[in-house]
């Protein structure tokens, strides 16, 4: 029997050509696996048929939309996951779920090797291969674009020569990756970091300059996870989709950054993540009233480290798992409602309520009903400032000697 290779198939030119390219280079049979993480666009059955038309011996579509929302987007929300404070980890969190399905398919279809279409300059190759090594240590990995010299020009020539059922166009300046959590656009004209993104780059968001009337939304959370919009119960997937539509219409969640890739390159990225950014903002505000001060300060550091690990392809690592336990525990009281206004590119919180809130009106108020004993403040400040005061006295003495 011929060796089998499972290919992570997107339906695009590169991975369509990779089917025949891999078969020619290795003599193996190629099984195409497409994972639906809510990327939208084409019908997945069309994608599956294309893989067969391009020479795959088997083609399989995994509908991972709910799994992705529940097990990848929700942990990211609990961690307020923003790499370098900006990027909501759109591609970084989709790779591990794709890997899970690739490894599963490799077992089911008797493959020894897994292939992906990443280049040698990005983070995604790392995320795929570290994931595959972790979940399937016996599996080999190949990357035709990187290891079998499949360039874009060669891909176009190959597709035309073999009459592959795919549209080949030389003019596709951007590298785009998208799923329900957001959309990433890079390369081309954007590589000059002084160039402003043009309108055609955006797809999930309308231009925020001319927004429709403000849209007020109430998001209900239970233990860090959104469970309803405006009182209507929905799944995490439905909530993300609905907020993508509503926040997207207001131009919320456009991000333009230069970020540090794991391979040491700084790269310009345009992201749009309307639902994710609205949810992260709301979640953070709910944490502000439900998590105790020291716990919250510490969690901010954990959140940052969690985001770096996930960005760096360490989704399945022991440290990431341990931080998940901390983060899950921190969400015990993060339940309640956040009201926010989506308008003109912003998602602004204007109300919050929670049965497990730590906000104490009687402690905070300056009006009658104040239960805070202000006479304690003076002694507290004297002791709180003591060590600095002692040090300062020493500094002045030494300076005067
Ligand atoms: N720079 C982002 C990341 O590493 C986005 C990558 C998007 N991938 C792509 N093939 N366009 O997560």
Short mmCIF file of C-alpha atoms and ligand atoms in Angstrom, two decimals:
data_model
loop_
_atom_site.label_atom_id
_atom_site.label_comp_id
_atom_site.label_asym_id
_atom_site.label_seq_id
_atom_site.Cartn_x
_atom_site.Cartn_y
_atom_site.Cartn_z
CA UNK A 1 0.00 0.00 0.00
CA UNK A 2 1.16 3.54 -0.77
CA UNK A 3 2.16 5.86 2.03
CA UNK A 4 -0.47 8.45 2.91
CA UNK A 5 -0.07 12.13 3.74
CA UNK A 6 -2.80 14.24 5.33
CA UNK A 7 -2.77 17.80 3.98
CA UNK A 8 -4.29 20.81 5.77
CA UNK A 9 -6.42 22.03 2.88
CA UNK A 10 -7.81 25.56 2.59
CA UNK A 11 -9.26 25.37 -0.91
CA UNK A 12 -6.89 28.10 -2.16
CA UNK A 13 -4.34 27.92 -4.95
CA UNK A 14 -1.32 26.87 -2.89
CA UNK A 15 -2.86 23.91 -1.08
CA UNK A 16 -4.77 22.81 -4.21
CA UNK A 17 -1.52 22.61 -6.15
CA UNK A 18 0.19 21.06 -3.13
CA UNK A 19 -1.96 17.93 -3.54
CA UNK A 20 -0.32 16.95 -6.84
CA UNK A 21 3.01 18.54 -5.94
CA UNK A 22 3.34 16.40 -2.80
CA UNK A 23 2.19 13.26 -4.62
CA UNK A 24 4.80 13.85 -7.38
CA UNK A 25 7.60 14.60 -4.91
CA UNK A 26 6.95 11.76 -2.47
CA UNK A 27 4.98 9.10 -4.34
CA UNK A 28 2.42 9.14 -1.51
CA UNK A 29 -1.35 9.46 -1.64
CA UNK A 30 -2.75 12.74 -0.39
CA UNK A 31 -5.78 13.00 1.90
CA UNK A 32 -7.11 16.58 2.04
CA UNK A 33 -8.58 17.79 5.32
CA UNK A 34 -10.42 21.11 5.50
CA UNK A 35 -11.35 22.41 8.94
CA UNK A 36 -14.28 24.79 9.22
CA UNK A 37 -13.47 27.36 11.92
CA UNK A 38 -16.07 29.82 10.67
CA UNK A 39 -13.92 31.28 7.89
CA UNK A 40 -17.08 31.81 5.84
CA UNK A 41 -16.78 32.39 2.14
CA UNK A 42 -17.07 29.21 0.15
CA UNK A 43 -19.35 26.28 0.83
CA UNK A 44 -17.25 23.56 2.44
CA UNK A 45 -18.65 20.88 0.11
CA UNK A 46 -17.35 22.91 -2.86
CA UNK A 47 -13.96 23.00 -1.15
CA UNK A 48 -14.09 19.24 -0.58
CA UNK A 49 -14.98 18.53 -4.22
CA UNK A 50 -12.13 20.76 -5.38
CA UNK A 51 -9.64 18.74 -3.36
CA UNK A 52 -10.85 15.57 -5.08
CA UNK A 53 -10.70 17.35 -8.44
CA UNK A 54 -7.07 18.27 -7.71
CA UNK A 55 -6.15 14.64 -7.09
CA UNK A 56 -6.74 13.93 -3.39
CA UNK A 57 -7.61 10.25 -2.77
CA UNK A 58 -9.88 11.28 0.06
CA UNK A 59 -11.20 14.67 1.11
CA UNK A 60 -12.73 15.38 4.46
CA UNK A 61 -14.34 18.44 6.04
CA UNK A 62 -14.42 18.82 9.80
CA UNK A 63 -17.07 21.23 11.09
CA UNK A 64 -15.17 22.61 14.08
CA UNK A 65 -17.09 25.86 14.44
CA UNK A 66 -18.67 25.23 17.84
CA UNK A 67 -15.59 23.43 19.10
CA UNK A 68 -13.44 26.38 18.03
CA UNK A 69 -15.77 28.89 19.68
CA UNK A 70 -16.18 26.89 22.92
CA UNK A 71 -12.70 25.50 23.46
CA UNK A 72 -10.43 28.05 21.78
CA UNK A 73 -12.19 31.43 21.57
CA UNK A 74 -13.69 31.23 25.08
CA UNK A 75 -10.38 30.46 26.84
CA UNK A 76 -8.90 33.37 24.87
CA UNK A 77 -11.68 35.63 26.12
CA UNK A 78 -11.17 34.51 29.73
CA UNK A 79 -7.50 35.41 29.29
CA UNK A 80 -8.39 38.76 27.64
CA UNK A 81 -6.01 37.37 25.02
CA UNK A 82 -4.21 40.16 23.20
CA UNK A 83 -0.65 39.56 22.00
CA UNK A 84 1.47 42.67 22.59
CA UNK A 85 -1.67 44.29 23.90
CA UNK A 86 -3.28 44.48 20.45
CA UNK A 87 -3.72 41.24 18.51
CA UNK A 88 -6.61 38.99 19.57
CA UNK A 89 -4.71 35.84 18.47
CA UNK A 90 -7.04 35.06 15.56
CA UNK A 91 -4.74 32.73 13.60
CA UNK A 92 -2.78 31.59 16.63
CA UNK A 93 -5.82 29.93 18.23
CA UNK A 94 -7.11 28.32 15.03
CA UNK A 95 -3.93 26.33 14.39
CA UNK A 96 -4.26 24.04 17.42
CA UNK A 97 -7.85 23.06 16.56
CA UNK A 98 -6.82 22.42 12.94
CA UNK A 99 -3.90 20.31 14.21
CA UNK A 100 -6.26 18.27 16.37
CA UNK A 101 -8.36 17.38 13.33
CA UNK A 102 -5.30 16.70 11.15
CA UNK A 103 -3.91 14.24 13.67
CA UNK A 104 -7.33 12.59 14.05
CA UNK A 105 -7.61 12.29 10.26
CA UNK A 106 -4.08 10.88 10.03
CA UNK A 107 -5.16 8.09 12.40
CA UNK A 108 -8.44 7.46 10.58
CA UNK A 109 -6.95 7.41 7.09
CA UNK A 110 -3.74 5.58 8.02
CA UNK A 111 -1.34 8.43 7.21
CA UNK A 112 2.24 8.66 8.46
CA UNK A 113 2.82 12.31 7.59
CA UNK A 114 0.99 15.61 7.93
CA UNK A 115 1.51 18.51 5.50
CA UNK A 116 0.63 22.19 5.73
CA UNK A 117 0.91 25.12 3.32
CA UNK A 118 2.86 27.60 5.45
CA UNK A 119 6.02 29.40 4.40
CA UNK A 120 9.26 29.30 6.36
CA UNK A 121 8.99 32.88 7.61
CA UNK A 122 5.86 32.87 9.72
CA UNK A 123 4.44 31.74 13.02
CA UNK A 124 1.91 29.34 11.58
CA UNK A 125 4.50 26.71 10.54
CA UNK A 126 5.67 26.64 14.15
CA UNK A 127 2.14 26.32 15.52
CA UNK A 128 1.30 23.48 13.13
CA UNK A 129 4.47 21.51 13.68
CA UNK A 130 4.79 21.97 17.43
CA UNK A 131 1.13 20.94 17.69
CA UNK A 132 1.61 17.88 15.51
CA UNK A 133 4.75 16.83 17.39
CA UNK A 134 2.82 17.09 20.64
CA UNK A 135 -0.40 15.33 19.62
CA UNK A 136 1.16 12.83 17.22
CA UNK A 137 4.85 12.39 18.10
CA UNK A 138 5.13 9.51 15.62
CA UNK A 139 3.90 11.62 12.68
CA UNK A 140 6.27 13.29 10.22
CA UNK A 141 5.66 16.81 8.97
CA UNK A 142 6.23 18.41 5.59
CA UNK A 143 5.56 21.90 4.27
CA UNK A 144 5.50 21.90 0.44
CA UNK A 145 5.76 25.68 0.12
CA UNK A 146 8.81 25.67 2.40
CA UNK A 147 10.37 22.21 1.93
CA UNK A 148 9.36 21.24 -1.64
CA UNK A 149 10.00 24.66 -3.22
CA UNK A 150 6.41 25.31 -4.22
CA UNK A 151 6.47 29.03 -5.04
CA UNK A 152 3.41 31.00 -6.13
CA UNK A 153 4.62 31.27 -9.75
CA UNK A 154 5.24 27.54 -9.87
CA UNK A 155 1.82 26.93 -8.34
CA UNK A 156 0.10 29.00 -11.06
CA UNK A 157 2.08 27.26 -13.83
CA UNK A 158 1.33 23.82 -12.35
CA UNK A 159 -2.42 24.55 -11.98
CA UNK A 160 -2.63 25.72 -15.59
CA UNK A 161 -0.59 22.84 -16.97
CA UNK A 162 -2.67 20.22 -15.12
CA UNK A 163 -5.98 22.05 -15.70
CA UNK A 164 -6.76 22.03 -12.00
CA UNK A 165 -10.29 23.18 -11.11
CA UNK A 166 -9.12 26.40 -9.49
CA UNK A 167 -9.00 30.04 -10.50
CA UNK A 168 -5.39 31.18 -10.82
CA UNK A 169 -4.68 34.85 -10.52
CA UNK A 170 -1.33 36.56 -10.41
CA UNK A 171 -2.88 39.55 -8.71
CA UNK A 172 -3.67 38.58 -5.16
CA UNK A 173 -1.43 40.87 -3.18
CA UNK A 174 -2.47 39.91 0.35
CA UNK A 175 -2.06 36.87 2.54
CA UNK A 176 -5.34 36.49 4.39
CA UNK A 177 -6.38 34.17 7.19
CA UNK A 178 -9.81 34.34 8.72
CA UNK A 179 -12.15 32.58 11.10
CA UNK A 180 -15.04 33.48 13.37
CA UNK A 181 -12.71 35.18 15.90
CA UNK A 182 -11.37 37.60 13.27
CA UNK A 183 -9.41 38.21 10.12
CA UNK A 184 -5.70 38.78 9.46
CA UNK A 185 -4.32 40.53 6.38
CA UNK A 186 -0.64 40.91 5.57
CA UNK A 187 1.96 41.38 2.81
CA UNK A 188 1.85 43.36 -0.43
CA UNK A 189 1.34 47.09 -0.21
CA UNK A 190 1.11 46.83 3.61
CA UNK A 191 4.79 45.88 3.87
CA UNK A 192 5.60 49.59 3.62
CA UNK A 193 4.61 50.44 7.18
CA UNK A 194 3.92 54.06 6.28
CA UNK A 195 1.19 53.03 3.83
CA UNK A 196 -2.29 53.35 5.28
CA UNK A 197 -4.52 50.34 4.63
CA UNK A 198 -6.88 50.85 1.72
CA UNK A 199 -10.64 50.23 1.99
CA UNK A 200 -10.56 46.99 0.00
CA UNK A 201 -8.57 45.29 2.77
CA UNK A 202 -11.53 45.10 5.12
CA UNK A 203 -14.27 42.55 5.01
CA UNK A 204 -15.61 42.00 8.57
CA UNK A 205 -15.96 45.71 9.33
CA UNK A 206 -17.65 48.69 7.68
CA UNK A 207 -15.79 51.98 7.65
CA UNK A 208 -16.20 53.63 11.07
CA UNK A 209 -16.19 57.17 9.67
CA UNK A 210 -19.83 57.09 8.60
CA UNK A 211 -21.49 54.81 11.12
CA UNK A 212 -25.17 53.98 11.41
CA UNK A 213 -27.06 55.01 14.59
CA UNK A 214 -25.42 53.84 17.85
CA UNK A 215 -26.17 50.23 18.79
CA UNK A 216 -26.53 49.46 22.50
CA UNK A 217 -26.03 45.85 23.51
CA UNK A 218 -26.18 44.03 26.83
CA UNK A 219 -23.90 41.03 27.14
CA UNK A 220 -24.56 38.49 29.90
CA UNK A 221 -21.63 36.46 31.21
CA UNK A 222 -21.57 33.37 33.42
CA UNK A 223 -18.16 32.59 34.89
CA UNK A 224 -16.33 34.52 32.18
CA UNK A 225 -18.29 33.08 29.27
CA UNK A 226 -20.96 35.08 27.39
CA UNK A 227 -24.33 33.33 27.48
CA UNK A 228 -26.82 35.90 26.15
CA UNK A 229 -27.14 39.08 24.09
CA UNK A 230 -29.92 41.49 25.08
CA UNK A 231 -31.39 38.75 27.25
CA UNK A 232 -31.55 36.17 24.46
CA UNK A 233 -29.63 33.00 25.32
CA UNK A 234 -27.14 31.92 22.64
CA UNK A 235 -24.12 29.68 22.22
CA UNK A 236 -20.63 31.22 22.22
CA UNK A 237 -20.47 30.71 18.44
CA UNK A 238 -23.78 32.53 17.90
CA UNK A 239 -22.72 35.37 20.20
CA UNK A 240 -19.43 35.88 18.35
CA UNK A 241 -21.24 35.77 14.99
CA UNK A 242 -23.93 38.19 16.12
CA UNK A 243 -21.39 40.63 17.54
CA UNK A 244 -19.27 40.33 14.40
CA UNK A 245 -22.30 41.58 12.52
CA UNK A 246 -23.35 44.32 14.98
CA UNK A 247 -19.91 45.59 15.98
CA UNK A 248 -18.68 45.06 12.41
CA UNK A 249 -21.40 47.38 11.08
CA UNK A 250 -19.98 50.08 13.39
CA UNK A 251 -16.36 49.52 12.30
CA UNK A 252 -15.34 48.19 15.73
CA UNK A 253 -12.17 46.07 16.00
CA UNK A 254 -9.91 47.35 13.24
CA UNK A 255 -6.29 46.93 14.26
CA UNK A 256 -3.14 48.09 12.44
CA UNK A 257 0.10 46.95 14.10
CA UNK A 258 3.71 45.95 13.62
CA UNK A 259 4.17 42.82 15.72
CA UNK A 260 7.06 40.59 16.75
CA UNK A 261 6.90 37.22 15.08
CA UNK A 262 8.39 34.22 16.83
CA UNK A 263 10.99 33.82 14.07
CA UNK A 264 12.45 37.24 14.89
CA UNK A 265 10.85 39.33 12.16
CA UNK A 266 8.77 42.43 12.81
CA UNK A 267 5.74 42.34 10.56
CA UNK A 268 2.90 44.69 9.66
CA UNK A 269 -0.53 43.22 10.25
CA UNK A 270 -4.04 44.45 9.72
CA UNK A 271 -6.66 42.67 11.78
CA UNK A 272 -10.38 43.04 12.09
CA UNK A 273 -12.07 41.34 14.99
CA UNK A 274 -15.31 43.16 15.77
CA UNK A 275 -16.95 40.48 17.90
CA UNK A 276 -13.76 39.48 19.68
CA UNK A 277 -12.80 43.05 20.57
CA UNK A 278 -16.30 43.91 21.82
CA UNK A 279 -16.31 40.74 23.95
CA UNK A 280 -12.82 41.27 25.36
CA UNK A 281 -13.71 44.86 26.30
CA UNK A 282 -16.94 43.77 28.00
CA UNK A 283 -15.26 40.84 29.78
CA UNK A 284 -12.45 43.01 31.09
CA UNK A 285 -14.95 45.50 32.52
CA UNK A 286 -16.85 42.69 34.25
CA UNK A 287 -13.60 41.40 35.75
CA UNK A 288 -12.96 44.92 37.06
CA UNK A 289 -15.95 44.64 39.39
CA UNK A 290 -15.80 40.93 40.23
CA UNK A 291 -12.11 40.09 40.77
CA UNK A 292 -10.31 41.21 43.91
CA UNK A 293 -7.53 43.77 43.38
CA UNK A 294 -4.39 41.68 43.97
CA UNK A 295 -5.90 38.74 42.10
CA UNK A 296 -6.68 41.01 39.15
CA UNK A 297 -3.20 42.57 39.09
CA UNK A 298 -1.61 39.15 39.09
CA UNK A 299 -4.02 37.87 36.44
CA UNK A 300 -3.01 40.69 34.07
CA UNK A 301 0.51 39.21 34.05
CA UNK A 302 -0.84 35.70 33.59
CA UNK A 303 -3.01 36.91 30.70
CA UNK A 304 0.00 38.47 29.00
CA UNK A 305 2.12 35.34 29.40
CA UNK A 306 -0.78 33.14 28.24
CA UNK A 307 -1.10 35.25 25.09
CA UNK A 308 2.63 35.01 24.39
CA UNK A 309 2.60 31.23 24.80
CA UNK A 310 -0.38 30.87 22.49
CA UNK A 311 1.15 33.23 19.93
CA UNK A 312 4.39 31.25 20.11
CA UNK A 313 2.71 27.94 19.27
CA UNK A 314 2.65 26.52 22.80
CA UNK A 315 -1.11 25.83 23.00
CA UNK A 316 -0.55 22.24 24.14
CA UNK A 317 2.33 23.00 26.53
CA UNK A 318 2.31 22.22 30.26
CA UNK A 319 2.77 25.89 31.20
CA UNK A 320 -0.18 26.98 29.05
CA UNK A 321 -2.30 24.25 30.66
CA UNK A 322 -1.28 25.35 34.13
CA UNK A 323 -2.13 28.97 33.36
CA UNK A 324 -5.53 27.80 32.08
CA UNK A 325 -6.22 26.35 35.52
CA UNK A 326 -5.38 29.67 37.17
CA UNK A 327 -7.48 31.60 34.66
CA UNK A 328 -10.47 29.26 34.96
CA UNK A 329 -10.37 29.56 38.73
CA UNK A 330 -10.28 33.36 38.45
CA UNK A 331 -13.55 33.33 36.50
CA UNK A 332 -15.61 31.84 39.36
CA UNK A 333 -17.39 35.16 40.07
CA UNK A 334 -17.11 36.79 36.63
CA UNK A 335 -20.85 36.68 36.06
CA UNK A 336 -23.26 39.49 35.29
CA UNK A 337 -24.30 41.96 32.62
CA UNK A 338 -22.27 44.52 30.71
CA UNK A 339 -24.04 47.18 28.68
CA UNK A 340 -22.04 48.76 25.88
CA UNK A 341 -22.55 51.14 23.00
CA UNK A 342 -21.13 50.19 19.63
CA UNK A 343 -20.59 53.23 17.50
CA UNK A 344 -18.13 54.74 15.05
CA UNK A 345 -15.33 52.24 15.63
CA UNK A 346 -15.64 52.10 19.40
CA UNK A 347 -17.23 49.70 21.88
CA UNK A 348 -17.74 51.69 25.07
CA UNK A 349 -19.07 50.20 28.29
CA UNK A 350 -21.67 52.37 30.03
CA UNK A 351 -23.22 50.04 32.60
CA UNK A 352 -22.46 46.92 34.60
CA UNK A 353 -24.28 44.78 37.16
CA UNK A 354 -23.43 41.55 38.90
CA UNK A 355 -24.75 39.53 41.84
CA UNK A 356 -21.14 38.64 42.62
CA UNK A 357 -19.79 42.19 42.32
CA UNK A 358 -17.21 43.53 44.78
CA UNK A 359 -18.32 47.09 44.14
CA UNK A 360 -19.75 48.35 47.43
CA UNK A 361 -21.86 51.47 47.00
CA UNK A 362 -21.71 52.28 50.71
CA UNK A 363 -17.91 52.15 50.71
CA UNK A 364 -17.58 54.16 47.50
CA UNK A 365 -20.16 56.86 48.08
CA UNK A 366 -19.32 60.44 49.10
CA UNK A 367 -22.95 60.95 50.07
CA UNK A 368 -24.80 59.97 53.23
CA UNK A 369 -24.73 56.26 53.87
CA UNK A 370 -20.90 56.22 53.75
CA UNK A 371 -19.62 53.24 55.76
CA UNK A 372 -15.92 53.89 55.11
CA UNK A 373 -14.21 55.08 58.31
CA UNK A 374 -12.01 57.93 57.02
CA UNK A 375 -10.20 58.26 60.35
CA UNK A 376 -8.35 55.03 59.53
CA UNK A 377 -6.80 56.57 56.41
CA UNK A 378 -4.18 58.71 58.16
CA UNK A 379 -2.55 55.89 60.11
CA UNK A 380 -2.67 53.64 57.08
CA UNK A 381 -0.84 56.20 54.93
CA UNK A 382 1.86 56.76 57.58
CA UNK A 383 2.65 53.05 57.68
CA UNK A 384 2.27 52.52 53.91
CA UNK A 385 4.79 55.29 53.22
CA UNK A 386 7.18 54.29 56.02
CA UNK A 387 9.79 52.35 54.03
CA UNK A 388 10.09 55.06 51.36
CA UNK A 389 10.35 57.70 54.05
CA UNK A 390 13.16 55.84 55.84
CA UNK A 391 15.01 55.37 52.55
CA UNK A 392 14.57 59.00 51.61
CA UNK A 393 15.96 60.14 54.98
CA UNK A 394 19.02 57.96 54.35
CA UNK A 395 19.42 59.35 50.78
CA UNK A 396 19.39 62.94 52.03
CA UNK A 397 21.87 62.18 54.80
CA UNK A 398 24.31 60.51 52.38
CA UNK A 399 23.96 63.34 49.83
CA UNK A 400 24.76 65.89 52.57
CA UNK A 401 27.92 64.12 53.84
N1 LIG B 1 0.64 37.39 12.19
C1 LIG B 1 -0.52 36.69 12.64
C2 LIG B 1 -0.14 35.50 13.47
O1 LIG B 1 0.96 35.08 13.43
C3 LIG B 1 -1.44 36.33 11.50
C4 LIG B 1 -0.99 35.26 10.58
C5 LIG B 1 -1.95 35.10 9.48
N2 LIG B 1 -1.60 34.06 8.58
C6 LIG B 1 -1.65 34.19 7.27
N3 LIG B 1 -1.31 33.15 6.56
N4 LIG B 1 -1.96 35.30 6.68
O2 LIG B 1 -0.94 34.96 14.19
#
